[in-house]
Every structure is written in structure tokens, then in C-alpha cells.
CSV table of C-alpha atoms in Angstrom, one decimal:
chain,number,residue,atom,x,y,z
A,391,MET,CA,-46.6,67.6,34.9
A,392,ASP,CA,-49.9,66.9,36.8
A,393,TRP,CA,-48.6,65.5,40.0
A,394,LYS,CA,-52.2,64.8,41.2
A,395,LYS,CA,-52.9,62.6,38.3
A,396,LEU,CA,-49.6,60.9,38.7
A,397,TRP,CA,-50.1,60.0,42.3
A,398,LYS,CA,-53.6,58.8,41.5
A,399,ALA,CA,-52.4,56.6,38.7
A,400,LEU,CA,-49.7,55.2,41.0
A,401,LEU,CA,-52.0,54.5,44.0
A,402,PHE,CA,-55.1,53.6,42.1
A,403,PRO,CA,-53.9,51.8,38.9
A,404,HIS,CA,-56.3,49.9,36.6
A,405,ILE,CA,-57.6,46.6,38.1
A,406,ALA,CA,-55.9,44.8,35.2
A,407,VAL,CA,-52.6,46.1,36.2
A,408,MET,CA,-53.3,45.2,39.8
A,409,ILE,CA,-54.1,41.6,38.8
A,410,ILE,CA,-50.9,41.3,36.8
A,411,LEU,CA,-48.8,42.7,39.7
A,412,ILE,CA,-49.9,39.8,42.0
A,413,PRO,CA,-48.1,36.9,40.2
A,414,ILE,CA,-45.1,39.1,39.2
A,415,ALA,CA,-44.6,40.3,42.8
A,416,THR,CA,-45.1,36.8,44.2
A,417,VAL,CA,-42.6,35.1,41.8
A,418,PHE,CA,-40.0,37.8,42.4
A,419,LEU,CA,-40.4,37.6,46.1
A,420,VAL,CA,-40.2,33.8,46.4
A,421,TYR,CA,-37.3,33.8,44.0
A,422,SER,CA,-35.4,36.4,46.1
A,423,MET,CA,-36.1,34.6,49.4
A,424,VAL,CA,-35.1,31.2,48.1
A,425,PHE,CA,-32.2,31.9,45.8
A,426,LEU,CA,-30.8,35.4,46.5
A,427,GLY,CA,-29.5,37.3,49.5
A,428,THR,CA,-31.2,40.3,51.0
A,429,ASP,CA,-28.5,42.6,49.8
A,430,SER,CA,-28.9,41.9,46.0
A,431,VAL,CA,-30.4,44.5,43.7
A,432,ILE,CA,-33.1,42.1,42.5
A,433,ALA,CA,-34.1,41.2,46.1
A,434,ILE,CA,-34.5,44.9,47.0
A,435,ILE,CA,-36.6,45.4,43.8
A,436,SER,CA,-38.7,42.5,44.7
A,437,TYR,CA,-39.4,43.8,48.2
A,438,VAL,CA,-40.3,47.2,46.9
A,439,LEU,CA,-42.6,45.7,44.2
A,440,SER,CA,-44.3,43.4,46.8
A,441,ALA,CA,-44.8,46.3,49.2
A,442,TYR,CA,-46.3,48.5,46.4
A,443,THR,CA,-48.6,45.6,45.3
A,444,LEU,CA,-49.9,45.2,48.8
A,445,THR,CA,-50.4,49.0,49.2
A,446,VAL,CA,-52.4,49.4,46.1
A,447,TRP,CA,-54.6,46.4,46.9
A,448,CYS,CA,-55.2,47.9,50.4
A,449,PHE,CA,-56.4,51.1,48.9
A,450,LYS,CA,-58.8,49.1,46.8
A,451,ILE,CA,-60.4,47.3,49.8
A,452,PRO,CA,-63.4,49.7,50.2
A,453,TYR,CA,-64.1,49.4,46.4
A,454,LEU,CA,-63.9,45.6,46.6
A,455,ILE,CA,-66.3,45.5,49.6
A,456,ARG,CA,-68.9,47.6,47.7
A,457,PHE,CA,-68.4,45.4,44.6
A,458,PHE,CA,-68.9,42.1,46.3
A,459,LYS,CA,-71.8,43.5,48.3
A,460,THR,CA,-73.5,44.6,45.1
A,461,PHE,CA,-72.7,41.4,43.4
A,462,LYS,CA,-74.2,39.3,46.3
A,463,ASP,CA,-77.4,41.4,46.2
A,464,GLU,CA,-77.9,41.5,42.4
A,465,ASN,CA,-76.5,38.2,41.1
A,466,LYS,CA,-79.1,35.3,41.1
A,467,TYR,CA,-76.6,32.6,41.8
A,468,ALA,CA,-74.9,34.6,44.6
A,469,ARG,CA,-78.2,35.1,46.3
A,470,ILE,CA,-79.0,31.4,46.0
A,471,TRP,CA,-75.7,30.6,47.6
A,472,GLN,CA,-76.3,33.1,50.4
A,473,ASP,CA,-79.8,32.1,51.2
A,474,ASP,CA,-79.5,28.3,50.8
A,475,THR,CA,-77.7,27.0,53.9
A,476,ARG,CA,-78.3,23.4,53.0
A,477,LEU,CA,-76.5,24.0,49.6
A,478,ARG,CA,-73.5,25.6,51.4
A,479,VAL,CA,-73.2,22.7,53.9
A,480,ASN,CA,-73.6,20.0,51.2
A,481,VAL,CA,-70.8,21.6,49.0
A,482,SER,CA,-68.5,21.9,52.1
A,483,LEU,CA,-69.2,18.3,53.2
A,484,TYR,CA,-68.7,16.9,49.6
A,485,GLY,CA,-65.5,18.9,49.1
A,486,THR,CA,-64.0,17.9,52.6
A,487,LEU,CA,-65.2,14.2,52.1
A,488,ILE,CA,-63.2,14.0,48.7
A,489,TYR,CA,-60.2,15.7,50.3
A,490,ASN,CA,-60.2,13.4,53.4
A,491,THR,CA,-60.7,10.3,51.3
A,492,ALA,CA,-57.9,11.1,49.0
A,493,TYR,CA,-55.5,12.1,51.7
A,494,ALA,CA,-56.3,9.0,53.8
A,495,LEU,CA,-55.5,6.8,50.8
A,496,LEU,CA,-52.3,8.7,50.2
A,497,GLN,CA,-51.3,8.2,53.8
A,498,LEU,CA,-52.3,4.6,53.7
A,499,GLY,CA,-50.2,4.1,50.6
A,500,MET,CA,-47.2,5.8,52.3
A,501,GLY,CA,-47.7,3.4,55.1
A,502,PHE,CA,-47.5,0.4,52.9
A,503,TRP,CA,-44.5,1.8,51.1
A,504,HIS,CA,-42.5,2.9,54.2
A,505,HIS,CA,-43.9,0.2,56.6
A,506,THR,CA,-44.4,2.8,59.4
A,507,PHE,CA,-47.3,3.2,61.9
A,508,TRP,CA,-46.9,6.9,61.6
A,509,PHE,CA,-48.6,7.0,58.2
A,510,TYR,CA,-51.1,4.3,59.3
A,511,SER,CA,-52.2,6.5,62.2
A,512,LEU,CA,-52.6,9.5,59.8
A,513,ALA,CA,-54.6,7.3,57.5
A,514,GLY,CA,-56.8,6.2,60.3
A,515,TYR,CA,-57.4,9.7,61.5
A,516,TYR,CA,-58.5,11.0,58.0
A,517,VAL,CA,-60.5,7.8,57.4
A,518,SER,CA,-62.5,8.5,60.6
A,519,LEU,CA,-63.2,12.1,59.4
A,520,ALA,CA,-64.2,10.8,55.9
A,521,VAL,CA,-66.6,8.2,57.4
A,522,MET,CA,-68.3,10.9,59.6
A,523,ARG,CA,-68.6,13.3,56.7
A,524,PHE,CA,-69.9,10.6,54.4
A,525,PHE,CA,-72.9,9.7,56.7
A,526,LEU,CA,-73.6,13.4,57.3
A,527,VAL,CA,-73.6,14.3,53.6
A,528,ARG,CA,-75.8,11.2,52.8
A,529,HIS,CA,-78.4,12.6,55.3
A,530,THR,CA,-78.2,16.3,54.3
A,531,SER,CA,-78.5,15.4,50.6
A,532,LYS,CA,-81.9,13.7,51.3
A,533,HIS,CA,-83.5,15.8,54.1
A,534,LYS,CA,-83.8,19.4,55.0
A,535,PRO,CA,-82.5,20.6,58.5
A,536,GLY,CA,-84.9,19.5,61.2
A,537,GLU,CA,-87.0,17.4,58.9
A,538,LYS,CA,-85.7,14.1,60.5
A,539,MET,CA,-84.7,15.4,64.0
A,540,LEU,CA,-84.4,11.9,65.5
A,541,ASP,CA,-82.1,10.8,62.6
A,542,GLU,CA,-80.1,14.0,63.0
A,543,LEU,CA,-79.6,13.3,66.7
A,544,ILE,CA,-78.6,9.8,66.1
A,545,GLN,CA,-76.0,11.0,63.5
A,546,TYR,CA,-74.8,13.6,66.0
A,547,ARG,CA,-74.2,11.0,68.7
A,548,ILE,CA,-72.5,8.6,66.3
A,549,CYS,CA,-70.1,11.4,65.4
A,550,GLY,CA,-69.3,11.9,69.1
A,551,ILE,CA,-68.6,8.1,69.4
A,552,VAL,CA,-66.3,8.2,66.3
A,553,PHE,CA,-64.5,11.2,67.8
A,554,LEU,CA,-63.6,8.9,70.8
A,555,ILE,CA,-62.3,6.1,68.5
A,556,MET,CA,-60.5,8.8,66.3
A,557,ASN,CA,-58.7,9.9,69.4
A,558,LEU,CA,-56.7,6.6,69.4
A,559,ALA,CA,-55.2,7.6,66.0
A,560,LEU,CA,-54.5,11.0,67.4
A,561,ALA,CA,-52.8,9.4,70.4
A,562,LEU,CA,-50.6,7.4,68.1
A,563,MET,CA,-49.7,10.6,66.2
A,564,ILE,CA,-48.7,12.4,69.4
A,565,PHE,CA,-46.7,9.4,70.6
A,566,PHE,CA,-44.7,9.3,67.3
A,567,MET,CA,-44.1,13.1,67.5
A,568,VAL,CA,-43.0,13.0,71.1
A,569,TYR,CA,-41.2,9.6,71.6
A,570,TRP,CA,-39.8,9.1,68.2
A,571,ASN,CA,-39.5,12.8,67.2
A,572,ARG,CA,-41.5,12.0,64.0
A,573,THR,CA,-42.3,15.3,62.2
A,574,PHE,CA,-42.3,17.1,58.8
A,575,ASN,CA,-39.6,19.2,57.4
A,576,HIS,CA,-40.6,21.7,54.7
A,577,HIS,CA,-39.0,24.9,53.2
A,578,GLU,CA,-39.7,28.1,55.1
A,579,ILE,CA,-42.0,29.5,52.4
A,580,THR,CA,-44.0,26.3,52.4
A,581,THR,CA,-44.3,26.3,56.2
A,582,ILE,CA,-45.4,29.9,56.3
A,583,THR,CA,-48.1,29.1,53.7
A,584,LEU,CA,-49.2,26.1,55.8
A,585,ALA,CA,-49.3,28.3,58.9
A,586,ALA,CA,-51.6,30.9,57.1
A,587,TYR,CA,-53.8,28.1,55.8
A,588,THR,CA,-54.0,26.4,59.3
A,589,PHE,CA,-54.8,29.6,61.2
A,590,THR,CA,-57.4,30.6,58.6
A,591,SER,CA,-59.0,27.1,58.8
A,592,LEU,CA,-59.1,27.3,62.6
A,593,THR,CA,-60.6,30.7,62.6
A,594,LEU,CA,-63.3,29.8,60.2
A,595,ALA,CA,-64.0,26.5,62.1
A,596,ILE,CA,-64.6,28.4,65.3
A,597,ILE,CA,-66.8,31.0,63.7
A,598,ASN,CA,-68.9,28.4,61.8
A,599,THR,CA,-69.2,26.2,64.9
A,600,VAL,CA,-70.8,29.1,66.6
A,601,LYS,CA,-72.7,30.5,63.5
A,602,TYR,CA,-74.4,27.2,62.6
A,603,ARG,CA,-75.8,26.6,66.1
A,604,LYS,CA,-78.7,29.0,65.2
A,605,TYR,CA,-80.1,26.6,62.6
A,606,ASN,CA,-80.8,24.0,65.4
A,607,SER,CA,-79.6,21.1,63.2
A,608,PRO,CA,-77.5,18.5,65.0
A,609,VAL,CA,-76.1,17.4,61.6
A,610,TYR,CA,-74.9,20.9,60.8
A,611,SER,CA,-73.4,21.2,64.2
A,612,ALA,CA,-71.7,17.8,63.8
A,613,SER,CA,-70.2,18.9,60.4
A,614,LYS,CA,-68.7,22.0,62.0
A,615,ALA,CA,-67.4,20.1,65.0
A,616,ILE,CA,-65.6,17.8,62.6
A,617,SER,CA,-64.0,20.9,60.9
A,618,LEU,CA,-63.0,22.1,64.3
A,619,ALA,CA,-61.4,19.0,65.4
A,620,SER,CA,-59.5,18.7,62.0
A,621,ALA,CA,-58.2,22.3,62.4
A,622,CYS,CA,-57.0,21.6,65.9
A,623,VAL,CA,-55.0,18.6,64.8
A,624,SER,CA,-53.7,20.6,61.9
A,625,MET,CA,-52.4,23.1,64.5
A,626,LEU,CA,-50.5,20.3,66.2
A,627,THR,CA,-48.8,19.1,63.0
A,628,LEU,CA,-48.0,22.7,62.1
A,629,GLU,CA,-46.4,23.3,65.5
A,630,SER,CA,-44.2,20.2,65.0
A,631,THR,CA,-43.3,21.4,61.5
A,632,MET,CA,-42.4,24.9,62.6
A,633,LEU,CA,-40.1,23.6,65.4
A,634,THR,CA,-38.3,21.5,62.8
A,635,THR,CA,-38.2,24.1,60.0
A,636,PHE,CA,-37.4,27.1,62.1
A,637,GLY,CA,-35.4,25.3,64.8
A,638,ASP,CA,-32.1,27.0,65.4
A,639,GLY,CA,-30.7,24.5,67.8
A,640,THR,CA,-31.5,26.5,70.9
A,641,MET,CA,-34.4,24.1,72.0
A,642,SER,CA,-33.3,20.8,73.2
A,643,LEU,CA,-35.0,17.5,72.2
A,644,THR,CA,-36.4,17.3,75.7
A,645,GLY,CA,-37.9,20.8,75.4
A,646,ARG,CA,-39.5,19.9,72.1
A,647,ARG,CA,-41.0,16.7,73.4
A,648,ILE,CA,-42.4,18.6,76.5
A,649,LEU,CA,-43.9,21.3,74.2
A,650,LEU,CA,-45.4,18.8,71.7
A,651,GLY,CA,-46.7,16.6,74.5
A,652,ILE,CA,-48.5,19.4,76.3
A,653,SER,CA,-50.0,20.7,73.1
A,654,GLY,CA,-51.0,17.2,71.9
A,655,GLY,CA,-52.4,16.4,75.3
A,656,VAL,CA,-54.6,19.6,75.4
A,657,ILE,CA,-55.9,19.0,71.9
A,658,SER,CA,-56.7,15.3,72.7
A,659,VAL,CA,-58.5,16.3,75.9
A,660,PHE,CA,-60.4,18.9,73.9
A,661,ILE,CA,-61.6,16.4,71.3
A,662,ILE,CA,-62.6,13.9,74.1
A,663,ALA,CA,-64.5,16.6,75.9
A,664,MET,CA,-66.2,17.5,72.7
A,665,ALA,CA,-67.1,13.9,71.9
A,666,ILE,CA,-68.5,13.3,75.4
A,667,TYR,CA,-70.5,16.5,75.1
A,668,MET,CA,-72.0,15.4,71.7
A,669,ILE,CA,-72.8,11.9,73.1
A,670,VAL,CA,-74.5,13.1,76.3
A,671,LYS,CA,-76.4,16.0,74.5
A,672,GLY,CA,-77.5,13.7,71.7
A,673,THR,CA,-78.6,11.0,74.1
A,674,LYS,CA,-80.6,13.4,76.3
A,675,LYS,CA,-82.4,15.0,73.3
A,676,ILE,CA,-83.1,11.5,71.8
A,677,LYS,CA,-84.8,10.3,75.0
A,678,LEU,CA,-86.7,13.7,75.3
A,679,LEU,CA,-87.9,13.4,71.6
A,680,CYS,CA,-88.9,9.8,72.1
A,681,ALA,CA,-90.8,10.6,75.3
A,682,VAL,CA,-92.7,13.4,73.5
A,683,LYS,CA,-93.7,11.1,70.7
A,684,GLU,CA,-95.0,8.5,73.2
């Protein structure tokens, strides 16, 4: 037996095998964690299979990096996507606009159904995000970055003003979380998935906020500020969800209220500071631009 070929086949299987392993390992792992104990044979097999799947994909990372780099350089549509910043921003704004609108309508419907201001506050928050993104995407779909600088600065300042108004909805959400102990309760797997999504969204929002400053477009900066504010509030709801889902009774209700109150206060102050910064910066540049034109 050629052990070298065997180890190579095990550690570097065909890409089709690797793709098939992902859903199989995921289903077995979730099934084991939800319905089986850690001592069952199926659970142990699922853990080994998941570890093996992760290992072979990790060995494939250098190849995947080279593949996507080559694809990006040689594929016409990939080059268009990479080089056209306006296209990427528009796609992002349209996608988040649809999501925010749908989610706001869902929360509004839940508010009518349950007759609670908790869902009304969530609806108000996401409606505010949708309104800001609607005006930004309406501008970016018609004009290139920097083409209408005065209009961009006005949009930038308006977003800052909406942030201040939106903070009222955020304050209501924090009040419901702290005073009425209003929160979400999900399964552990769902909560872990939400945590991964939220941390990824926050990381990308921070990176894009810094990255898009180089384009000197107030509209682009405003769109990334919206994503950052949305990710921060998602962190707050995630914290509340994790306290409920993974709470083992060691933390008292008072402790939960203090923790959520501090976190909510920090996020609220951050959004207010960002709003004031956008209003002040936008106003100064508008005045400077008008003075230059005169």
C-alpha cells in the first residue's frame, strides 16, 4: 500500500468530495448538538467528520486564494465589480434598502398584532435606516461620486440629523430591554449563528468606514456610517439574546439591567457623537463650498 498516496488522498480530496462534506458534516453536527448527547456514537462520528472537513478545507486555503486571485484578474465581470466602486455601493445600498424595508414592515406588523411599543420601536429604527438608504441610493444611481458635491454634503448632513431622530427609537429599545427585560430567546445554534453574522457585519462595517474615506464622497461615507450604526445596534440585541439564551441563573436581573444599560448607553452616545460629527462636518464643508462658488 502506498501510504503517501493514501495520506494525500485523505488530506487533499477532490473538490467535489469537499463540497459534499460540508452539508453532510453540518447536518450531522447540528443533529448531534440538538437531539443527541455528547457520549453517543453518532455524536462522536459527527465531531470527527466536522473536524476532518474543517481540516481539509484549511489545507485548501492557499489554492483557494490563488484561484480567486486569478479569477479576479482574468474574469471580465469580476474586474468590473472590483474596479467600479459606484456599482458596489449601489448594489449594497439596494440590498440593504430592501432588507431594511421588509424588516421594518415585519416589525410594524408584529406591533399591530401584539400591541406593544417594543416592535414599534424596532420598526421605527429600521424605517429610519431605510429612509436614509433610499435617499442615498437615489443620488448614487444618478450621479458619480464628487459630481454633485454640494448635494452629497446636504445628503451627508441630513443623514446625521436622521441619526439623532433615530436615536429616540434606540432609546426606546434600550428602555424596553432594561426596564421591562424585553429580549429575544433563541436556540443555542441560532444564537451562535447570529453572533457570527453580527461580528462579521461589525468588522466589515468598521473596515469599509475607513476604506471608503479615500474616495472623498460624503454619500459613500454616509452609507458606511449607516452600516456601522446598524451593526452596533445589532451587537446590543445580540448581547441581550446571549444573556437570555446562555444565562445559567448566576446573573441577577439587576446585573443584566446594569450590563445592558451600560452597553446601550455607550452605543447611544456613539451614534449621537457620529451624528453630531456628520452635521458639523457637513455644515462646515457646505459653507466653504458656497463661499468658493461666490
